[in-house]
Amino acid sequence: MLDRLPLLIGLRYVRAKRRNHFISFISLTSMLGLMLGVAVLILVLSVMNGFDHELRTRILGMVPHAKIESRTGMVEWESLAGELMQRERVIGAAPFVEQQGMFSVGGRNEGAMVNGIHPEWEDRVSIIGRHMRQGNLEDLAPGEWNIVLGSLLARHLGVGVGDRVTLLVPEASITPAGVFPRLKRFTVSGIFSVGADLDANLAYANIEDMQTLARMGDAVGGLRLELDDLFVAANETRAIINELGSGYRGSDWTFSHGNLFQAIQMEKRMIALLLTVIIAVAAFNIVSTLVMVVTDKHADIAILRTIGATPRSIMGIFMVQGMAIGVIGIAVGVGLGVLLALTISDLIGWVESVLGIQFLDAGVYFISDLPSRLHWSDVRDIIAAAFGLTFLSTIYPAWRAARVQPAEVLRYE
């Protein structure tokens, strides 16, 4: 019976209606603090995981993991692509011609990067084909001078499929009449949307048309590479350039979006640390609760000691009581946090539709909706941390209860 004494009495103290309502209030506050801390930490980490996932799938699905360029133009690109595809890490390669320019239509002007692509090769290195809202990449036939615009870029220009836009490139054409900027009329044949800032500053045209516009002949700007692991892009690019020699240069996704990725990782770690402190504050409120309970239960402790309860059993009683408060708060917090993490995207979408506002503007942020991605490993770590902090918070009050001297207490009863 004495072996079960700490568990039975500890749980009874949790369930009992205390005469001291202030102690009950502190217990409830500790429980709510744990619940909110755990729930918010799960939610925030899930949102940060969602941002990280969107960065990898949307942004880095459109931005090449690595680019290999020739200083003099790349003519024999097909043979080089075949060689690079033999490498263990390279899973896709496609040629490109990049041209910075400005679109103009009806008095509206918008700057954008135009990628000249080979439609049959592009799906090896990009997800653009899966995000076409109107039209198809196959419409980018050579000589047709068709172009595919991002949805935000098309909206800013006020154009749709079938409309014509003028592209001005930052190169001058010398004619008998003088020096004029080089420009070309394109027909909008498609619109894509990936829900990121690329929708506002990226366009695609046929690679042969861009070669003609850039006066490159049969040469291409370089090759875009898809790797099996984006985190090896820097090392793999460096290794390729070392093998190809000084006539080539390379870059990878960390040059254009590495800072954003590192910022998300740093924010995730810092937010996790700050919210863990909130959980710690709530957990250590249990110390106050148990200290007051121990003071209130001096007589009960003395009686238990006189009938044979050991100091270890007394410690167990109050540790069980503190852990019970923590378990309830953590369990409810985990349930609430998981529920919010799984539904926050739909919830924010509903709020935006009701209020008629948009919390995330793709023109400012790199996505237009709030992502959430629940990782059960994060939930496991949060539960372990909360349990650990709760356990530590019960040790001192339980130790004080075990040191109560029955004779001293009962002398005044």
Coordinates of C-alpha atoms in Angstrom, one line a residue:
M1 CA 0.0 0.0 0.0
L2 CA 2.9 2.4 0.9
D3 CA 4.3 1.8 -2.6
R4 CA 1.2 3.3 -4.2
L5 CA 0.9 6.0 -1.6
P6 CA 2.7 8.8 -3.5
L7 CA 0.6 8.2 -6.6
L8 CA -2.8 8.0 -4.8
I9 CA -2.3 11.0 -2.6
G10 CA -0.6 13.1 -5.2
L11 CA -3.5 12.6 -7.6
R12 CA -6.0 13.2 -4.8
Y13 CA -4.3 16.6 -4.0
V14 CA -4.8 17.5 -7.7
R15 CA -8.5 16.6 -7.7
A16 CA -9.3 18.0 -4.3
K17 CA -11.0 21.3 -3.8
R18 CA -8.5 23.4 -1.8
R19 CA -9.6 25.7 0.9
N20 CA -6.9 28.1 -0.3
H21 CA -8.3 29.5 -3.6
F22 CA -5.1 31.4 -4.3
I23 CA -3.2 28.1 -4.6
S24 CA -5.9 26.8 -7.0
F25 CA -5.5 29.9 -9.0
I26 CA -1.7 29.6 -9.3
S27 CA -2.1 25.9 -10.3
L28 CA -4.6 26.8 -13.0
T29 CA -2.3 29.6 -14.2
S30 CA 0.6 27.2 -14.4
M31 CA -1.5 24.7 -16.3
L32 CA -2.7 27.4 -18.8
G33 CA 0.8 28.8 -19.2
L34 CA 2.1 25.3 -20.2
M35 CA -0.8 24.7 -22.5
L36 CA -0.4 28.0 -24.3
G37 CA 3.3 27.8 -24.5
V38 CA 3.3 24.3 -25.9
A39 CA 0.5 25.1 -28.4
V40 CA 2.1 28.3 -29.6
L41 CA 5.5 26.7 -30.0
I42 CA 4.1 23.8 -32.1
L43 CA 2.1 26.3 -34.2
V44 CA 5.1 28.6 -34.8
L45 CA 7.5 25.9 -35.6
S46 CA 5.0 24.4 -38.0
V47 CA 4.6 27.7 -39.8
M48 CA 8.4 28.1 -40.0
N49 CA 8.6 24.6 -41.4
G50 CA 6.0 25.6 -43.9
F51 CA 8.0 28.6 -45.0
D52 CA 11.1 26.4 -45.3
H53 CA 9.2 23.8 -47.4
E54 CA 7.7 26.5 -49.7
L55 CA 11.1 28.0 -50.2
R56 CA 12.5 24.6 -51.2
T57 CA 9.6 23.5 -53.5
R58 CA 8.4 26.8 -55.0
I59 CA 11.4 29.1 -55.1
L60 CA 14.0 26.5 -55.6
G61 CA 11.8 24.6 -57.9
M62 CA 11.9 27.6 -60.3
V63 CA 15.4 28.8 -59.5
P64 CA 18.2 26.5 -60.7
H65 CA 20.2 24.6 -58.0
A66 CA 23.3 25.5 -60.1
K67 CA 24.2 27.3 -63.3
I68 CA 27.2 26.7 -65.5
E69 CA 28.0 29.5 -67.9
S70 CA 30.7 30.0 -70.5
R71 CA 32.5 33.3 -70.8
T72 CA 32.4 33.2 -74.6
G73 CA 29.0 31.5 -75.1
M74 CA 28.2 27.8 -75.0
V75 CA 27.8 26.2 -78.5
E76 CA 28.2 22.5 -77.8
W77 CA 25.9 22.5 -74.9
E78 CA 24.2 19.2 -75.6
S79 CA 27.4 17.2 -75.3
L80 CA 28.3 19.1 -72.1
A81 CA 24.8 18.4 -70.7
G82 CA 25.3 14.7 -71.4
E83 CA 28.7 14.8 -69.6
L84 CA 27.2 16.6 -66.5
M85 CA 24.3 14.2 -66.4
Q86 CA 26.8 11.4 -65.8
R87 CA 27.7 12.9 -62.5
E88 CA 26.2 11.2 -59.4
R89 CA 24.6 14.4 -58.0
V90 CA 23.2 15.9 -61.2
I91 CA 19.7 14.7 -62.1
G92 CA 18.7 17.2 -64.7
A93 CA 20.2 19.8 -67.1
A94 CA 18.7 22.3 -69.5
P95 CA 20.1 25.2 -71.6
F96 CA 19.1 28.8 -71.0
V97 CA 19.6 32.4 -72.2
E98 CA 18.9 35.1 -69.6
Q99 CA 18.1 38.7 -70.5
Q100 CA 17.1 41.5 -68.2
G101 CA 14.6 43.8 -69.8
M102 CA 11.5 46.0 -69.4
F103 CA 8.1 45.2 -70.6
S104 CA 6.0 48.0 -71.9
V105 CA 2.3 48.0 -72.9
G106 CA -0.2 50.8 -72.9
G107 CA 2.0 53.2 -71.0
R108 CA 2.7 50.6 -68.3
N109 CA 6.3 49.5 -67.7
E110 CA 7.6 46.6 -65.6
G111 CA 11.1 45.2 -65.3
A112 CA 11.6 41.5 -65.4
M113 CA 14.1 38.7 -66.1
V114 CA 13.3 36.8 -69.3
N115 CA 14.5 33.3 -69.5
G116 CA 15.0 31.8 -72.9
I117 CA 14.3 28.1 -72.5
H118 CA 14.0 24.9 -74.5
P119 CA 10.4 23.7 -73.7
E120 CA 11.3 20.0 -74.1
W121 CA 14.2 20.3 -71.7
E122 CA 12.8 22.7 -69.1
D123 CA 10.8 20.2 -67.0
R124 CA 14.1 18.5 -66.1
V125 CA 15.2 21.5 -64.0
S126 CA 12.0 23.5 -63.2
I127 CA 8.5 23.1 -61.9
I128 CA 7.1 25.8 -64.2
G129 CA 5.2 23.3 -66.4
R130 CA 3.2 22.2 -63.4
H131 CA 2.2 25.8 -62.5
M132 CA 0.8 27.0 -65.8
R133 CA -2.5 28.8 -65.1
Q134 CA -3.1 29.4 -68.8
G135 CA -1.4 28.1 -71.9
N136 CA 1.5 25.6 -72.2
L137 CA 5.2 25.8 -72.5
E138 CA 4.9 23.9 -75.8
D139 CA 3.4 27.2 -77.2
L140 CA 6.8 28.7 -77.1
A141 CA 7.7 27.6 -80.6
P142 CA 10.8 29.1 -82.3
G143 CA 10.1 32.1 -84.5
E144 CA 6.6 32.6 -83.1
W145 CA 7.9 35.2 -80.5
N146 CA 5.5 34.0 -77.8
I147 CA 6.2 34.6 -74.2
V148 CA 4.9 33.3 -70.8
L149 CA 4.5 35.8 -68.0
G150 CA 4.1 35.4 -64.3
S151 CA 0.6 36.1 -63.0
L152 CA 1.6 39.2 -61.0
L153 CA 3.6 40.6 -63.9
A154 CA 0.7 40.1 -66.3
R155 CA -1.7 41.8 -63.8
H156 CA 0.6 44.8 -63.4
L157 CA 0.9 45.1 -67.1
G158 CA -2.9 44.6 -67.6
V159 CA -2.4 41.9 -70.2
G160 CA -3.7 38.3 -70.8
V161 CA -3.2 35.5 -73.2
G162 CA -3.3 36.8 -76.8
D163 CA -2.2 40.3 -75.9
R164 CA 1.0 41.8 -77.3
V165 CA 3.8 43.3 -75.1
T166 CA 7.0 45.1 -76.0
L167 CA 10.3 44.0 -74.5
L168 CA 13.1 46.6 -74.3
V169 CA 16.5 45.2 -73.5
P170 CA 19.5 47.3 -72.2
E171 CA 21.4 47.1 -75.4
A172 CA 21.6 49.7 -78.1
S173 CA 21.1 49.1 -81.8
I174 CA 23.0 51.4 -84.1
T175 CA 21.1 52.4 -87.2
P176 CA 21.5 55.1 -89.9
A177 CA 19.0 57.1 -88.0
G178 CA 20.9 56.9 -84.7
V179 CA 21.2 54.8 -81.6
F180 CA 18.0 53.2 -80.4
P181 CA 17.3 50.7 -77.6
R182 CA 16.8 47.1 -78.8
L183 CA 13.1 46.1 -78.6
K184 CA 10.8 43.3 -79.7
R185 CA 7.1 42.6 -79.7
F186 CA 6.0 39.4 -78.1
T187 CA 2.6 37.7 -77.9
V188 CA 1.5 36.5 -74.5
S189 CA 0.9 32.7 -74.9
G190 CA 0.6 31.7 -71.3
I191 CA 0.6 32.7 -67.6
F192 CA 2.1 30.8 -64.7
S193 CA 1.7 31.2 -61.0
V194 CA 3.8 29.7 -58.2
G195 CA 2.5 31.9 -55.4
A196 CA 5.9 33.6 -54.9
D197 CA 7.7 36.8 -55.8
L198 CA 8.8 35.2 -59.1
D199 CA 5.3 35.7 -60.4
A200 CA 6.1 39.4 -60.5
N201 CA 9.6 39.5 -62.1
L202 CA 10.0 36.4 -64.3
A203 CA 9.0 35.5 -67.9
Y204 CA 9.8 32.7 -70.3
A205 CA 10.4 32.7 -74.1
N206 CA 11.8 30.3 -76.6
I207 CA 15.6 30.0 -76.4
E208 CA 16.0 30.4 -80.2
D209 CA 14.0 33.7 -80.1
M210 CA 16.2 35.0 -77.2
Q211 CA 19.3 33.9 -79.0
T212 CA 18.2 36.0 -82.0
L213 CA 17.3 39.0 -79.8
A214 CA 20.6 38.8 -78.0
R215 CA 22.5 38.2 -81.2
M216 CA 24.2 35.1 -79.8
G217 CA 24.0 32.9 -82.9
D218 CA 23.9 29.2 -82.0
A219 CA 25.4 29.8 -78.5
V220 CA 23.4 29.6 -75.3
G221 CA 24.1 31.4 -72.0
G222 CA 24.8 28.2 -70.1
L223 CA 23.2 25.2 -68.5
R224 CA 20.9 25.0 -65.5
L225 CA 21.3 22.0 -63.3
E226 CA 19.0 20.1 -61.0
L227 CA 20.7 18.2 -58.1
D228 CA 19.5 15.4 -55.9
D229 CA 20.3 17.5 -52.8
L230 CA 20.2 21.3 -52.9
F231 CA 22.5 21.6 -50.0
V232 CA 25.4 20.2 -52.0
A233 CA 25.0 22.8 -54.7
A234 CA 27.9 24.9 -53.7
N235 CA 30.4 22.1 -53.5
E236 CA 29.1 20.4 -56.6
T237 CA 29.2 23.6 -58.6
R238 CA 32.8 24.3 -57.5
A239 CA 33.8 20.7 -58.4
I240 CA 32.3 21.1 -61.9
I241 CA 34.0 24.4 -62.6
N242 CA 37.4 23.0 -61.4
E243 CA 37.0 20.1 -63.9
L244 CA 35.8 22.3 -66.9
G245 CA 38.6 24.9 -66.5
S246 CA 38.9 28.6 -66.5
G247 CA 36.6 29.3 -69.5
Y248 CA 33.6 28.6 -67.3
R249 CA 32.0 30.1 -64.3
G250 CA 29.3 28.8 -62.0
S251 CA 26.8 29.9 -59.4
D252 CA 24.2 28.2 -57.3
W253 CA 20.9 29.0 -55.5
T254 CA 22.7 30.3 -52.4
F255 CA 23.8 33.4 -54.3
S256 CA 20.2 34.5 -55.0
H257 CA 18.2 33.0 -52.2
G258 CA 20.7 31.7 -49.7
N259 CA 20.2 34.6 -47.3
L260 CA 16.5 34.1 -47.2
F261 CA 16.9 30.4 -46.4
Q262 CA 19.5 31.2 -43.7
A263 CA 17.2 33.8 -42.2
I264 CA 14.3 31.4 -42.0
Q265 CA 16.5 28.8 -40.2
M266 CA 17.9 31.4 -37.8
E267 CA 14.4 32.8 -37.1
K268 CA 13.1 29.2 -36.4
R269 CA 15.9 28.6 -33.9
M270 CA 15.5 32.0 -32.1
I271 CA 11.7 31.7 -32.0
A272 CA 11.9 28.2 -30.6
L273 CA 14.4 29.4 -27.9
L274 CA 12.1 32.3 -26.9
L275 CA 9.0 30.3 -26.8
T276 CA 10.8 27.6 -24.8
V277 CA 11.5 30.3 -22.2
I278 CA 7.8 31.0 -22.0
I279 CA 7.2 27.3 -21.3
A280 CA 10.0 27.4 -18.7
V281 CA 8.3 30.3 -16.9
A282 CA 5.0 28.5 -16.9
A283 CA 6.7 25.3 -15.7
F284 CA 8.5 27.0 -12.8
N285 CA 5.2 28.5 -11.7
I286 CA 4.6 25.0 -10.5
V287 CA 7.3 25.7 -7.9
S288 CA 5.2 28.4 -6.4
T289 CA 2.2 26.2 -6.4
L290 CA 3.8 23.3 -4.7
V291 CA 5.7 25.4 -2.2
M292 CA 2.3 26.8 -1.0
V293 CA 0.7 23.4 -1.0
V294 CA 3.6 22.0 1.1
T295 CA 3.1 24.9 3.6
D296 CA -0.7 24.2 3.6
K297 CA -0.2 20.5 4.1
H298 CA 2.3 20.4 6.9
A299 CA -0.1 18.6 9.2
D300 CA -0.9 16.0 6.6
I301 CA 2.7 15.4 5.9
A302 CA 3.4 15.0 9.7
I303 CA 0.6 12.5 10.1
L304 CA 1.8 10.5 7.1
R305 CA 5.3 10.4 8.5
T306 CA 4.1 9.1 11.9
I307 CA 2.2 6.2 10.3
G308 CA 5.3 5.1 8.4
A309 CA 5.7 7.2 5.2
T310 CA 9.3 7.7 4.3
P311 CA 10.8 11.0 3.1
R312 CA 11.1 9.5 -0.4
S313 CA 7.3 8.8 -0.4
I314 CA 6.6 12.4 0.7
M315 CA 8.8 13.6 -2.1
G316 CA 6.9 11.4 -4.5
I317 CA 3.5 12.7 -3.5
F318 CA 4.3 16.3 -4.4
M319 CA 6.3 15.3 -7.5
V320 CA 3.2 13.4 -8.7
Q321 CA 1.0 16.4 -8.0
G322 CA 3.4 18.8 -10.0
M323 CA 3.8 16.3 -12.8
A324 CA 0.0 15.8 -13.0
I325 CA -0.5 19.6 -13.4
G326 CA 2.2 19.6 -16.1
V327 CA 0.8 16.5 -17.9
I328 CA -2.6 18.1 -18.2
G329 CA -1.3 21.4 -19.5
I330 CA 1.1 19.7 -21.9
A331 CA -1.5 17.3 -23.2
V332 CA -4.1 20.0 -23.9
G333 CA -1.4 22.2 -25.4
V334 CA -0.2 19.5 -27.8
G335 CA -3.8 18.8 -28.9
L336 CA -4.5 22.5 -29.4
G337 CA -1.2 23.1 -31.1
V338 CA -1.5 20.2 -33.5
L339 CA -5.1 21.3 -34.4
L340 CA -4.0 24.8 -35.1
A341 CA -0.9 23.7 -37.1
L342 CA -3.1 21.5 -39.4
T343 CA -5.8 24.2 -39.9
I344 CA -4.0 27.6 -39.7
S345 CA -3.7 28.0 -43.5
D346 CA -7.4 27.5 -44.0
L347 CA -8.2 29.6 -41.0
I348 CA -6.1 32.5 -42.2
G349 CA -7.6 32.2 -45.7
W350 CA -11.1 32.4 -44.2
V351 CA -10.2 35.5 -42.2
E352 CA -8.7 37.1 -45.3
S353 CA -11.9 36.4 -47.3
V354 CA -14.1 37.7 -44.5
L355 CA -12.1 40.9 -43.8
G356 CA -11.1 41.4 -47.5
I357 CA -7.4 41.8 -46.7
Q358 CA -4.3 39.9 -47.5
F359 CA -1.8 39.3 -44.7
L360 CA 1.0 38.1 -47.1
D361 CA 1.6 40.0 -50.3
A362 CA 3.7 38.1 -52.8
G363 CA 5.1 41.5 -53.9
V364 CA 6.6 41.9 -50.4
Y365 CA 7.0 38.3 -49.2
F366 CA 8.1 35.4 -51.3
I367 CA 4.7 33.6 -50.9
S368 CA 1.1 34.8 -50.8
D369 CA -0.4 32.5 -48.3
L370 CA 0.6 31.3 -44.8
P371 CA 2.1 27.8 -45.0
S372 CA 2.1 25.2 -42.2
R373 CA 3.9 21.9 -42.1
L374 CA 3.7 19.8 -38.9
H375 CA 6.8 17.8 -38.1
W376 CA 6.1 15.1 -35.5
S377 CA 9.7 15.2 -34.5
D378 CA 9.2 18.8 -33.4
V379 CA 6.2 17.8 -31.4
R380 CA 8.2 15.1 -29.7
D381 CA 11.0 17.5 -28.8
I382 CA 8.6 20.0 -27.4
I383 CA 6.9 17.4 -25.3
A384 CA 10.3 16.2 -24.0
A385 CA 11.4 19.7 -23.2
A386 CA 8.1 20.6 -21.4
F387 CA 8.2 17.4 -19.4
G388 CA 11.8 18.0 -18.4
L389 CA 11.2 21.5 -17.3
T390 CA 8.1 20.4 -15.3
F391 CA 10.0 17.6 -13.6
L392 CA 12.8 20.0 -12.6
S393 CA 10.2 22.4 -11.2
T394 CA 8.9 19.7 -8.8
I395 CA 12.2 18.7 -7.2
Y396 CA 12.7 21.6 -4.8
P397 CA 9.2 21.8 -3.3
A398 CA 9.1 18.0 -3.0
W399 CA 12.5 18.1 -1.2
R400 CA 11.2 20.7 1.2
A401 CA 8.2 18.5 2.0
A402 CA 10.4 15.5 2.7
R403 CA 12.4 17.6 5.3
V404 CA 9.3 18.5 7.3
Q405 CA 9.8 17.2 10.9
P406 CA 6.6 15.6 12.3
A407 CA 7.4 16.4 15.9
E408 CA 7.8 20.1 15.2
V409 CA 4.5 20.3 13.3
L410 CA 2.3 18.2 15.6
R411 CA 3.6 20.0 18.7
Y412 CA 1.4 23.0 17.7
E413 CA -1.6 20.9 16.4

